[in-house]
C-alpha cells in the first residue's frame, strides 16, 4: 500500500493529538492537574527520519511515543517534633501551674498576716478568675488557641474555688446563693463552648458542674436536690451532644453521674428510698441510652458510643438488681424483661448518620444486651444462680458482637465475664439437687459447656494465635466441666443410697452397706472416666484432631493410675477384675486404631 507525504503528515498530526489526550487524562486521574486545552504545551512526538523511496514502495514511517513521565512524589506534612510539642503544649501548662502555685503562696502569706480579710480574699479570687478568662480571649483572637484554653481552665478553676471558699471556709454566703453562682459559671462556660465551637471548654464546664455538689456538700442527705441537679446537668449534656455531637462530654457526664450516684448510695441509701432512687436511676439510664444515638447523628466511629451503651446498660441493671433483689424476685425478673424489650426497640431506631458501620455496631450491642437480659430473667424468676448464668450468657453475646465489630475491648470483657462465670460455678455456687440429671446444677453446667463450645468455635475462626490459644483452653475447660458434672451426678446417686438414719449409722449392717456403696461408686468413677476418654479418642480420630486425642490420652493415663494404684487396694475382687478388664480392652482398642491407621493422623496425611 502506497502512502504519500501529505498522508504521512496527517497521520503524524493525529498521533500527536491522541498522545496529548492520553497524557492529559493520565495527569487528571493522578490528581496532578485537570485536563488542559490542546493549546497548552504537549509532549513531543519523535519520528524517525523518513528516507526518500520510490513512490510505488514507500515504507510506513516508524513513530516513537515518549515514555510516561513518572508523577512527582506528593509532599507530606511532617509531624510536630518533640521539641515543638514540649514548647507549645507542655511548657505553657507547667508555666500556668507555676504561676498558680506562686500566687497561692503569696495569697496564703497575705492571709496569714491578715493583710486581706475573708471578704477581700473571695473578691480577689472572683476578680482574678474573671480577668484570666477575659485575658485568654486576647490570645485566642491571635490564634494562640491552646494557650487560650489553658488560661480559661485556670480562670474557671479560680472562680469555682473562690465560690467554694466563700461558703465552706469563710461562711460568707449561704449554700443556695453559692450554688446559683456556680450554676451561672457552668452555664456561661457552656455558652462560650458553643459559640466558639470548642469541646474542651464544654468539658471544663461539665467538670465544674459536677464538682459543684461535691464542693458544697454539708454531709446531709439531700437526694431529691442532688439528683434533680444531676438530671438537669445531664440534660444540658444531651443538648450539647444533639447540637455538636461531642463525644467526650457524654463520657465525662456518664462517669461523673455514676460516681456521684454510687457515693450517695453507699452513704445514705436505705429501703425506704427505693422508689425515688429507682426513678432517678431510670432517668439517668434513658438519657445516656439516647447519647450514643445523638453522637452518631453527625459523627463517625463506634468506640465511644458502643462503650457508653454497654456501660450504661450493665450499670443500670446492676443498680436495679441491688435494690430489688430483696424486695421480690418476680419484680426483678419482669424488670429484666422490660429492659430487654427496650433494647429490642432501640435496635429499630434509624439514626441516618454518616457512619452506617458504627450504627450497625451499636445495634449489635443493643441486641447482645437484650439477649443477656432475657436469659438472666429466667433464673432470677426461679430464684436460681442468676449471676452465674448471666455472666456466661453475656460472655457469649459480647464475644459474638466483639468478633463482628473486631473490638478488642468487647472481646476482653467477654473473656473476663466467661472467667468469672466459670469461677463462680465451680468454686462459689452451692447446689443441693433433689433428683439426678434434671436439676439446677446440671442445667448450669450445660449452659457453661455450651458457652465454652461457642467460645472455642468463635475464637478458633480468628486469624490470631492468641485467640486460637483461648479456643484451645476453652475446649479443655469444656471437657473438665463435663467430666466434673457427670462425676458429681454419680456421687449424688450413691450419696442418696447411703443409710441416712443416725441410730443405725454405726451398726454392722449399715457399715457393710456403706462399704459396698463406696466400692461401687469408686468403680463407677473409673468406668465413667474410661468411657469419657474413649469417646474423646473417637472424636479425635473422627475430627482428625491431635489436640482432642491428647486430652483423651491424658484422661486415660490418669484413670490407669487410679486403677493400678487405688482400685487394686480398695475395690473388691469382682470390681477390681472388671476395672482392669475394661481398662485393658480400652487401651488395646486405642492401640489397634493407631496401628491399623484407620484414620490418618495429620503427620501421616499425604
PDB file of C-alpha atoms in Angstrom, residues 49-329:
ATOM      1  CA  UNK A  49      13.737  10.412   9.563  1.00  0.00           C
ATOM      2  CA  UNK A  50      11.794   9.441   6.501  1.00  0.00           C
ATOM      3  CA  UNK A  51      14.024   8.106   3.805  1.00  0.00           C
ATOM      4  CA  UNK A  52      13.027   9.011   0.301  1.00  0.00           C
ATOM      5  CA  UNK A  53      11.980   5.994  -1.676  1.00  0.00           C
ATOM      6  CA  UNK A  54      10.221   5.335  -4.898  1.00  0.00           C
ATOM      7  CA  UNK A  55       6.576   6.324  -4.804  1.00  0.00           C
ATOM      8  CA  UNK A  56       5.398   2.828  -5.539  1.00  0.00           C
ATOM      9  CA  UNK A  57       7.147   1.291  -2.483  1.00  0.00           C
ATOM     10  CA  UNK A  58       7.130   3.941   0.253  1.00  0.00           C
ATOM     11  CA  UNK A  59       7.753   2.199   3.593  1.00  0.00           C
ATOM     12  CA  UNK A  60       5.458   3.077   6.534  1.00  0.00           C
ATOM     13  CA  UNK A  61       7.011   5.552   8.962  1.00  0.00           C
ATOM     14  CA  UNK A  62       8.085   4.466  12.442  1.00  0.00           C
ATOM     15  CA  UNK A  63       6.624   6.601  15.239  1.00  0.00           C
ATOM     16  CA  UNK A  64       8.192   6.605  18.696  1.00  0.00           C
ATOM     17  CA  UNK A  65       5.897   7.652  21.565  1.00  0.00           C
ATOM     18  CA  UNK A  66       7.652   9.251  24.511  1.00  0.00           C
ATOM     19  CA  UNK A  67       7.692   7.224  27.732  1.00  0.00           C
ATOM     20  CA  UNK A  68       5.300   8.095  30.537  1.00  0.00           C
ATOM     21  CA  UNK A  69       6.694  10.722  32.849  1.00  0.00           C
ATOM     22  CA  UNK A  70       6.585   9.461  36.461  1.00  0.00           C
ATOM     23  CA  UNK A  71       4.448  11.512  38.837  1.00  0.00           C
ATOM     24  CA  UNK A  72       6.428  13.604  41.285  1.00  0.00           C
ATOM     25  CA  UNK A  73       6.216  12.445  44.921  1.00  0.00           C
ATOM     26  CA  UNK A  74       3.428  14.048  46.946  1.00  0.00           C
ATOM     27  CA  UNK A  75       4.746  16.277  49.662  1.00  0.00           C
ATOM     28  CA  UNK A  76       3.667  15.138  53.118  1.00  0.00           C
ATOM     29  CA  UNK A  77       3.368  17.215  56.184  1.00  0.00           C
ATOM     30  CA  UNK A  78       5.918  16.237  58.754  1.00  0.00           C
ATOM     31  CA  UNK A  79       4.529  15.693  62.277  1.00  0.00           C
ATOM     32  CA  UNK A  80       5.405  18.046  65.093  1.00  0.00           C
ATOM     33  CA  UNK A  81       8.691  17.080  66.590  1.00  0.00           C
ATOM     34  CA  UNK A  82       9.161  16.512  70.298  1.00  0.00           C
ATOM     35  CA  UNK A  83      10.657  19.950  70.810  1.00  0.00           C
ATOM     36  CA  UNK A  84       7.602  21.657  69.278  1.00  0.00           C
ATOM     37  CA  UNK A  85       5.167  19.602  71.350  1.00  0.00           C
ATOM     38  CA  UNK A  86       7.008  20.349  74.568  1.00  0.00           C
ATOM     39  CA  UNK A  87       7.385  24.026  73.767  1.00  0.00           C
ATOM     40  CA  UNK A  88       3.839  24.689  72.577  1.00  0.00           C
ATOM     41  CA  UNK A  89       1.824  22.381  74.823  1.00  0.00           C
ATOM     42  CA  UNK A  90       3.595  21.404  77.992  1.00  0.00           C
ATOM     43  CA  UNK A  91       5.632  24.470  78.837  1.00  0.00           C
ATOM     44  CA  UNK A  92       2.551  26.704  78.929  1.00  0.00           C
ATOM     45  CA  UNK A  93       0.756  24.261  81.223  1.00  0.00           C
ATOM     46  CA  UNK A  94       3.724  23.978  83.537  1.00  0.00           C
ATOM     47  CA  UNK A  95       4.043  27.752  83.479  1.00  0.00           C
ATOM     48  CA  UNK A  96       0.386  28.226  84.377  1.00  0.00           C
ATOM     49  CA  UNK A  97       0.730  25.724  87.203  1.00  0.00           C
ATOM     50  CA  UNK A  98       3.831  27.546  88.470  1.00  0.00           C
ATOM     51  CA  UNK A  99       2.057  30.901  88.398  1.00  0.00           C
ATOM     52  CA  UNK A 100      -0.949  29.414  90.185  1.00  0.00           C
ATOM     53  CA  UNK A 101       1.265  27.904  92.903  1.00  0.00           C
ATOM     54  CA  UNK A 102       3.215  31.147  93.292  1.00  0.00           C
ATOM     55  CA  UNK A 103       0.088  33.259  93.595  1.00  0.00           C
ATOM     56  CA  UNK A 104      -1.349  30.747  96.064  1.00  0.00           C
ATOM     57  CA  UNK A 105       1.752  31.019  98.232  1.00  0.00           C
ATOM     58  CA  UNK A 106       1.577  34.816  98.113  1.00  0.00           C
ATOM     59  CA  UNK A 107      -2.116  34.897  98.988  1.00  0.00           C
ATOM     60  CA  UNK A 108      -1.588  32.378 101.774  1.00  0.00           C
ATOM     61  CA  UNK A 109       1.202  34.558 103.159  1.00  0.00           C
ATOM     62  CA  UNK A 110      -1.034  37.601 102.939  1.00  0.00           C
ATOM     63  CA  UNK A 111      -3.905  35.764 104.603  1.00  0.00           C
ATOM     64  CA  UNK A 112      -1.737  34.535 107.472  1.00  0.00           C
ATOM     65  CA  UNK A 113      -0.588  38.069 108.164  1.00  0.00           C
ATOM     66  CA  UNK A 114      -4.162  39.386 107.943  1.00  0.00           C
ATOM     67  CA  UNK A 115      -3.311  41.764 105.126  1.00  0.00           C
ATOM     68  CA  UNK A 116      -6.593  40.837 103.447  1.00  0.00           C
ATOM     69  CA  UNK A 117      -9.868  39.920 105.184  1.00  0.00           C
ATOM     70  CA  UNK A 118     -12.148  36.987 104.235  1.00  0.00           C
ATOM     71  CA  UNK A 119     -14.432  39.052 102.020  1.00  0.00           C
ATOM     72  CA  UNK A 120     -11.466  40.649 100.275  1.00  0.00           C
ATOM     73  CA  UNK A 121      -9.934  37.236  99.645  1.00  0.00           C
ATOM     74  CA  UNK A 122     -13.075  35.989  97.956  1.00  0.00           C
ATOM     75  CA  UNK A 123     -13.423  39.145  95.892  1.00  0.00           C
ATOM     76  CA  UNK A 124      -9.790  38.921  94.798  1.00  0.00           C
ATOM     77  CA  UNK A 125     -10.377  35.365  93.694  1.00  0.00           C
ATOM     78  CA  UNK A 126     -13.509  36.176  91.730  1.00  0.00           C
ATOM     79  CA  UNK A 127     -11.967  39.197  90.041  1.00  0.00           C
ATOM     80  CA  UNK A 128      -8.809  37.243  89.221  1.00  0.00           C
ATOM     81  CA  UNK A 129     -10.795  34.403  87.698  1.00  0.00           C
ATOM     82  CA  UNK A 130     -12.851  36.704  85.514  1.00  0.00           C
ATOM     83  CA  UNK A 131      -9.731  38.644  84.482  1.00  0.00           C
ATOM     84  CA  UNK A 132      -7.901  35.461  83.461  1.00  0.00           C
ATOM     85  CA  UNK A 133     -10.868  34.311  81.369  1.00  0.00           C
ATOM     86  CA  UNK A 134     -11.076  37.691  79.616  1.00  0.00           C
ATOM     87  CA  UNK A 135      -7.318  37.742  79.136  1.00  0.00           C
ATOM     88  CA  UNK A 136      -7.494  34.327  77.457  1.00  0.00           C
ATOM     89  CA  UNK A 137      -9.705  35.842  74.750  1.00  0.00           C
ATOM     90  CA  UNK A 138      -6.854  38.172  73.784  1.00  0.00           C
ATOM     91  CA  UNK A 139      -4.685  35.172  72.933  1.00  0.00           C
ATOM     92  CA  UNK A 140      -7.495  33.252  71.212  1.00  0.00           C
ATOM     93  CA  UNK A 141      -8.125  36.085  68.764  1.00  0.00           C
ATOM     94  CA  UNK A 142      -4.432  35.967  67.866  1.00  0.00           C
ATOM     95  CA  UNK A 143      -4.611  32.228  67.084  1.00  0.00           C
ATOM     96  CA  UNK A 144      -2.924  31.053  70.302  1.00  0.00           C
ATOM     97  CA  UNK A 145      -5.821  28.690  70.973  1.00  0.00           C
ATOM     98  CA  UNK A 146      -4.044  26.107  73.136  1.00  0.00           C
ATOM     99  CA  UNK A 147      -2.626  28.774  75.409  1.00  0.00           C
ATOM    100  CA  UNK A 148      -6.015  30.494  75.497  1.00  0.00           C
ATOM    101  CA  UNK A 149      -7.857  27.337  76.594  1.00  0.00           C
ATOM    102  CA  UNK A 150      -5.290  26.680  79.296  1.00  0.00           C
ATOM    103  CA  UNK A 151      -5.868  30.172  80.671  1.00  0.00           C
ATOM    104  CA  UNK A 152      -9.634  29.639  80.580  1.00  0.00           C
ATOM    105  CA  UNK A 153      -9.250  26.427  82.582  1.00  0.00           C
ATOM    106  CA  UNK A 154      -7.193  28.357  85.145  1.00  0.00           C
ATOM    107  CA  UNK A 155      -9.721  31.180  85.368  1.00  0.00           C
ATOM    108  CA  UNK A 156     -12.725  28.853  85.685  1.00  0.00           C
ATOM    109  CA  UNK A 157     -10.947  26.884  88.389  1.00  0.00           C
ATOM    110  CA  UNK A 158     -10.238  30.086  90.341  1.00  0.00           C
ATOM    111  CA  UNK A 159     -13.919  31.053  90.144  1.00  0.00           C
ATOM    112  CA  UNK A 160     -15.117  27.695  91.493  1.00  0.00           C
ATOM    113  CA  UNK A 161     -12.557  27.656  94.297  1.00  0.00           C
ATOM    114  CA  UNK A 162     -13.388  31.226  95.304  1.00  0.00           C
ATOM    115  CA  UNK A 163     -17.096  30.466  95.476  1.00  0.00           C
ATOM    116  CA  UNK A 164     -16.387  27.292  97.422  1.00  0.00           C
ATOM    117  CA  UNK A 165     -14.237  29.205  99.913  1.00  0.00           C
ATOM    118  CA  UNK A 166     -16.989  31.783 100.433  1.00  0.00           C
ATOM    119  CA  UNK A 167     -19.258  29.002 101.725  1.00  0.00           C
ATOM    120  CA  UNK A 168     -17.128  26.237 103.197  1.00  0.00           C
ATOM    121  CA  UNK A 169     -14.166  28.204 104.568  1.00  0.00           C
ATOM    122  CA  UNK A 170     -15.380  31.700 105.423  1.00  0.00           C
ATOM    123  CA  UNK A 171     -19.165  31.121 105.641  1.00  0.00           C
ATOM    124  CA  UNK A 172     -19.860  34.455 103.938  1.00  0.00           C
ATOM    125  CA  UNK A 173     -22.669  33.267 101.672  1.00  0.00           C
ATOM    126  CA  UNK A 174     -25.390  30.627 102.094  1.00  0.00           C
ATOM    127  CA  UNK A 175     -25.148  27.444 100.074  1.00  0.00           C
ATOM    128  CA  UNK A 176     -28.130  28.334  97.871  1.00  0.00           C
ATOM    129  CA  UNK A 177     -26.502  31.578  96.701  1.00  0.00           C
ATOM    130  CA  UNK A 178     -23.135  29.931  96.069  1.00  0.00           C
ATOM    131  CA  UNK A 179     -24.873  27.108  94.244  1.00  0.00           C
ATOM    132  CA  UNK A 180     -26.647  29.606  91.988  1.00  0.00           C
ATOM    133  CA  UNK A 181     -23.363  31.389  91.199  1.00  0.00           C
ATOM    134  CA  UNK A 182     -21.674  28.085  90.335  1.00  0.00           C
ATOM    135  CA  UNK A 183     -24.549  27.201  88.013  1.00  0.00           C
ATOM    136  CA  UNK A 184     -24.112  30.563  86.300  1.00  0.00           C
ATOM    137  CA  UNK A 185     -20.381  29.899  85.814  1.00  0.00           C
ATOM    138  CA  UNK A 186     -21.155  26.492  84.345  1.00  0.00           C
ATOM    139  CA  UNK A 187     -23.837  27.870  82.014  1.00  0.00           C
ATOM    140  CA  UNK A 188     -21.620  30.723  80.783  1.00  0.00           C
ATOM    141  CA  UNK A 189     -18.760  28.304  80.102  1.00  0.00           C
ATOM    142  CA  UNK A 190     -21.099  26.034  78.111  1.00  0.00           C
ATOM    143  CA  UNK A 191     -22.360  29.016  76.118  1.00  0.00           C
ATOM    144  CA  UNK A 192     -18.774  30.037  75.401  1.00  0.00           C
ATOM    145  CA  UNK A 193     -18.011  26.489  74.218  1.00  0.00           C
ATOM    146  CA  UNK A 194     -20.969  26.509  71.818  1.00  0.00           C
ATOM    147  CA  UNK A 195     -20.174  29.965  70.425  1.00  0.00           C
ATOM    148  CA  UNK A 196     -16.505  29.114  69.914  1.00  0.00           C
ATOM    149  CA  UNK A 197     -17.331  25.545  68.807  1.00  0.00           C
ATOM    150  CA  UNK A 198     -14.782  24.108  71.244  1.00  0.00           C
ATOM    151  CA  UNK A 199     -15.411  20.835  73.042  1.00  0.00           C
ATOM    152  CA  UNK A 200     -12.627  21.362  75.566  1.00  0.00           C
ATOM    153  CA  UNK A 201     -14.494  24.338  77.049  1.00  0.00           C
ATOM    154  CA  UNK A 202     -17.601  22.187  77.361  1.00  0.00           C
ATOM    155  CA  UNK A 203     -15.508  19.613  79.214  1.00  0.00           C
ATOM    156  CA  UNK A 204     -14.324  22.360  81.614  1.00  0.00           C
ATOM    157  CA  UNK A 205     -17.927  23.440  82.182  1.00  0.00           C
ATOM    158  CA  UNK A 206     -19.186  19.913  82.810  1.00  0.00           C
ATOM    159  CA  UNK A 207     -16.314  19.129  85.172  1.00  0.00           C
ATOM    160  CA  UNK A 208     -17.126  22.276  87.149  1.00  0.00           C
ATOM    161  CA  UNK A 209     -20.819  21.470  87.125  1.00  0.00           C
ATOM    162  CA  UNK A 210     -20.300  18.024  88.617  1.00  0.00           C
ATOM    163  CA  UNK A 211     -17.788  19.397  91.107  1.00  0.00           C
ATOM    164  CA  UNK A 212     -20.377  21.862  92.440  1.00  0.00           C
ATOM    165  CA  UNK A 213     -22.344  19.439  94.679  1.00  0.00           C
ATOM    166  CA  UNK A 214     -19.080  17.990  95.969  1.00  0.00           C
ATOM    167  CA  UNK A 215     -17.706  21.425  96.841  1.00  0.00           C
ATOM    168  CA  UNK A 216     -20.941  22.454  98.560  1.00  0.00           C
ATOM    169  CA  UNK A 217     -21.622  19.186 100.378  1.00  0.00           C
ATOM    170  CA  UNK A 218     -22.583  19.517 104.030  1.00  0.00           C
ATOM    171  CA  UNK A 219     -22.795  15.782 104.782  1.00  0.00           C
ATOM    172  CA  UNK A 220     -26.611  15.816 104.760  1.00  0.00           C
ATOM    173  CA  UNK A 221     -28.867  13.551 102.728  1.00  0.00           C
ATOM    174  CA  UNK A 222     -30.481  15.714 100.031  1.00  0.00           C
ATOM    175  CA  UNK A 223     -31.313  13.076  97.458  1.00  0.00           C
ATOM    176  CA  UNK A 224     -34.034  14.938  95.548  1.00  0.00           C
ATOM    177  CA  UNK A 225     -31.984  18.141  95.240  1.00  0.00           C
ATOM    178  CA  UNK A 226     -28.786  16.305  94.263  1.00  0.00           C
ATOM    179  CA  UNK A 227     -30.325  14.010  91.659  1.00  0.00           C
ATOM    180  CA  UNK A 228     -32.536  16.760  90.222  1.00  0.00           C
ATOM    181  CA  UNK A 229     -29.451  18.874  89.697  1.00  0.00           C
ATOM    182  CA  UNK A 230     -27.594  15.923  88.089  1.00  0.00           C
ATOM    183  CA  UNK A 231     -30.576  15.284  85.816  1.00  0.00           C
ATOM    184  CA  UNK A 232     -30.582  18.918  84.638  1.00  0.00           C
ATOM    185  CA  UNK A 233     -26.828  18.778  84.067  1.00  0.00           C
ATOM    186  CA  UNK A 234     -27.165  15.552  82.062  1.00  0.00           C
ATOM    187  CA  UNK A 235     -29.991  17.136  80.074  1.00  0.00           C
ATOM    188  CA  UNK A 236     -27.651  20.014  79.206  1.00  0.00           C
ATOM    189  CA  UNK A 237     -25.060  17.446  78.096  1.00  0.00           C
ATOM    190  CA  UNK A 238     -27.660  15.834  75.831  1.00  0.00           C
ATOM    191  CA  UNK A 239     -28.433  19.247  74.327  1.00  0.00           C
ATOM    192  CA  UNK A 240     -24.716  19.776  73.618  1.00  0.00           C
ATOM    193  CA  UNK A 241     -24.498  16.305  72.114  1.00  0.00           C
ATOM    194  CA  UNK A 242     -27.538  16.982  69.930  1.00  0.00           C
ATOM    195  CA  UNK A 243     -26.148  20.300  68.728  1.00  0.00           C
ATOM    196  CA  UNK A 244     -22.499  19.352  68.294  1.00  0.00           C
ATOM    197  CA  UNK A 245     -22.258  15.531  68.573  1.00  0.00           C
ATOM    198  CA  UNK A 246     -19.424  15.968  71.061  1.00  0.00           C
ATOM    199  CA  UNK A 247     -18.228  12.645  72.416  1.00  0.00           C
ATOM    200  CA  UNK A 248     -16.128  13.352  75.481  1.00  0.00           C
ATOM    201  CA  UNK A 249     -18.812  15.469  77.108  1.00  0.00           C
ATOM    202  CA  UNK A 250     -21.080  12.420  77.174  1.00  0.00           C
ATOM    203  CA  UNK A 251     -18.296  10.206  78.529  1.00  0.00           C
ATOM    204  CA  UNK A 252     -17.480  12.701  81.272  1.00  0.00           C
ATOM    205  CA  UNK A 253     -21.158  13.144  82.100  1.00  0.00           C
ATOM    206  CA  UNK A 254     -21.768   9.403  82.382  1.00  0.00           C
ATOM    207  CA  UNK A 255     -18.719   8.735  84.563  1.00  0.00           C
ATOM    208  CA  UNK A 256     -19.381  11.728  86.824  1.00  0.00           C
ATOM    209  CA  UNK A 257     -23.060  10.857  87.272  1.00  0.00           C
ATOM    210  CA  UNK A 258     -22.195   7.265  88.112  1.00  0.00           C
ATOM    211  CA  UNK A 259     -19.523   8.265  90.639  1.00  0.00           C
ATOM    212  CA  UNK A 260     -21.826  10.704  92.445  1.00  0.00           C
ATOM    213  CA  UNK A 261     -24.694   8.193  92.408  1.00  0.00           C
ATOM    214  CA  UNK A 262     -22.552   5.428  93.905  1.00  0.00           C
ATOM    215  CA  UNK A 263     -21.096   7.793  96.509  1.00  0.00           C
ATOM    216  CA  UNK A 264     -24.562   8.869  97.625  1.00  0.00           C
ATOM    217  CA  UNK A 265     -25.869   5.282  97.586  1.00  0.00           C
ATOM    218  CA  UNK A 266     -23.080   3.959  99.810  1.00  0.00           C
ATOM    219  CA  UNK A 267     -23.581   6.799 102.272  1.00  0.00           C
ATOM    220  CA  UNK A 268     -27.341   7.334 102.532  1.00  0.00           C
ATOM    221  CA  UNK A 269     -29.463   4.720 100.765  1.00  0.00           C
ATOM    222  CA  UNK A 270     -31.953   2.534 102.631  1.00  0.00           C
ATOM    223  CA  UNK A 271     -35.002   0.542 101.595  1.00  0.00           C
ATOM    224  CA  UNK A 272     -37.416   3.415 102.287  1.00  0.00           C
ATOM    225  CA  UNK A 273     -35.839   5.400  99.435  1.00  0.00           C
ATOM    226  CA  UNK A 274     -36.377   2.692  96.810  1.00  0.00           C
ATOM    227  CA  UNK A 275     -38.986   4.481  94.686  1.00  0.00           C
ATOM    228  CA  UNK A 276     -37.279   7.876  94.174  1.00  0.00           C
ATOM    229  CA  UNK A 277     -33.850   6.288  93.778  1.00  0.00           C
ATOM    230  CA  UNK A 278     -35.043   3.853  91.112  1.00  0.00           C
ATOM    231  CA  UNK A 279     -36.888   6.675  89.299  1.00  0.00           C
ATOM    232  CA  UNK A 280     -33.768   8.840  89.148  1.00  0.00           C
ATOM    233  CA  UNK A 281     -31.628   5.863  88.102  1.00  0.00           C
ATOM    234  CA  UNK A 282     -34.098   5.246  85.264  1.00  0.00           C
ATOM    235  CA  UNK A 283     -33.926   8.911  84.190  1.00  0.00           C
ATOM    236  CA  UNK A 284     -30.121   8.737  84.050  1.00  0.00           C
ATOM    237  CA  UNK A 285     -30.303   5.471  82.109  1.00  0.00           C
ATOM    238  CA  UNK A 286     -32.690   6.882  79.490  1.00  0.00           C
ATOM    239  CA  UNK A 287     -30.518   9.948  78.962  1.00  0.00           C
ATOM    240  CA  UNK A 288     -27.337   8.008  78.395  1.00  0.00           C
ATOM    241  CA  UNK A 289     -29.145   5.431  76.277  1.00  0.00           C
ATOM    242  CA  UNK A 290     -30.010   8.319  73.948  1.00  0.00           C
ATOM    243  CA  UNK A 291     -26.476   9.783  73.995  1.00  0.00           C
ATOM    244  CA  UNK A 292     -24.913   7.202  71.599  1.00  0.00           C
ATOM    245  CA  UNK A 293     -27.751   7.753  69.123  1.00  0.00           C
ATOM    246  CA  UNK A 294     -27.201  11.512  69.216  1.00  0.00           C
ATOM    247  CA  UNK A 295     -23.431  11.147  68.834  1.00  0.00           C
ATOM    248  CA  UNK A 296     -23.785   9.066  65.677  1.00  0.00           C
ATOM    249  CA  UNK A 297     -26.140  11.597  64.055  1.00  0.00           C
ATOM    250  CA  UNK A 298     -23.240  13.764  62.921  1.00  0.00           C
ATOM    251  CA  UNK A 299     -20.015  11.882  63.642  1.00  0.00           C
ATOM    252  CA  UNK A 300     -18.427   8.542  62.822  1.00  0.00           C
ATOM    253  CA  UNK A 301     -16.534   5.942  64.843  1.00  0.00           C
ATOM    254  CA  UNK A 302     -18.109   3.351  67.114  1.00  0.00           C
ATOM    255  CA  UNK A 303     -15.732   3.072  70.080  1.00  0.00           C
ATOM    256  CA  UNK A 304     -17.226   5.719  72.386  1.00  0.00           C
ATOM    257  CA  UNK A 305     -20.945   5.164  71.513  1.00  0.00           C
ATOM    258  CA  UNK A 306     -20.580   1.407  71.975  1.00  0.00           C
ATOM    259  CA  UNK A 307     -18.723   1.833  75.266  1.00  0.00           C
ATOM    260  CA  UNK A 308     -21.375   4.229  76.637  1.00  0.00           C
ATOM    261  CA  UNK A 309     -24.240   1.957  75.556  1.00  0.00           C
ATOM    262  CA  UNK A 310     -22.656  -1.132  77.087  1.00  0.00           C
ATOM    263  CA  UNK A 311     -21.607   0.509  80.360  1.00  0.00           C
ATOM    264  CA  UNK A 312     -24.977   2.258  80.733  1.00  0.00           C
ATOM    265  CA  UNK A 313     -26.992  -0.942  80.309  1.00  0.00           C
ATOM    266  CA  UNK A 314     -24.831  -3.026  82.645  1.00  0.00           C
ATOM    267  CA  UNK A 315     -24.651  -0.434  85.426  1.00  0.00           C
ATOM    268  CA  UNK A 316     -28.397   0.288  85.313  1.00  0.00           C
ATOM    269  CA  UNK A 317     -29.269  -3.395  85.548  1.00  0.00           C
ATOM    270  CA  UNK A 318     -26.883  -3.867  88.489  1.00  0.00           C
ATOM    271  CA  UNK A 319     -28.338  -0.815  90.258  1.00  0.00           C
ATOM    272  CA  UNK A 320     -31.854  -2.188  89.919  1.00  0.00           C
ATOM    273  CA  UNK A 321     -30.755  -5.704  90.893  1.00  0.00           C
ATOM    274  CA  UNK A 322     -29.129  -4.464  94.111  1.00  0.00           C
ATOM    275  CA  UNK A 323     -32.262  -2.533  95.051  1.00  0.00           C
ATOM    276  CA  UNK A 324     -34.915  -5.076  94.003  1.00  0.00           C
ATOM    277  CA  UNK A 325     -33.313  -8.413  94.866  1.00  0.00           C
ATOM    278  CA  UNK A 326     -34.524  -8.248  98.486  1.00  0.00           C
ATOM    279  CA  UNK A 327     -37.982  -6.989  97.530  1.00  0.00           C
ATOM    280  CA  UNK A 328     -39.311  -9.501  95.010  1.00  0.00           C
ATOM    281  CA  UNK A 329     -37.742 -11.883  92.511  1.00  0.00           C
TER     282      UNK A 329
END
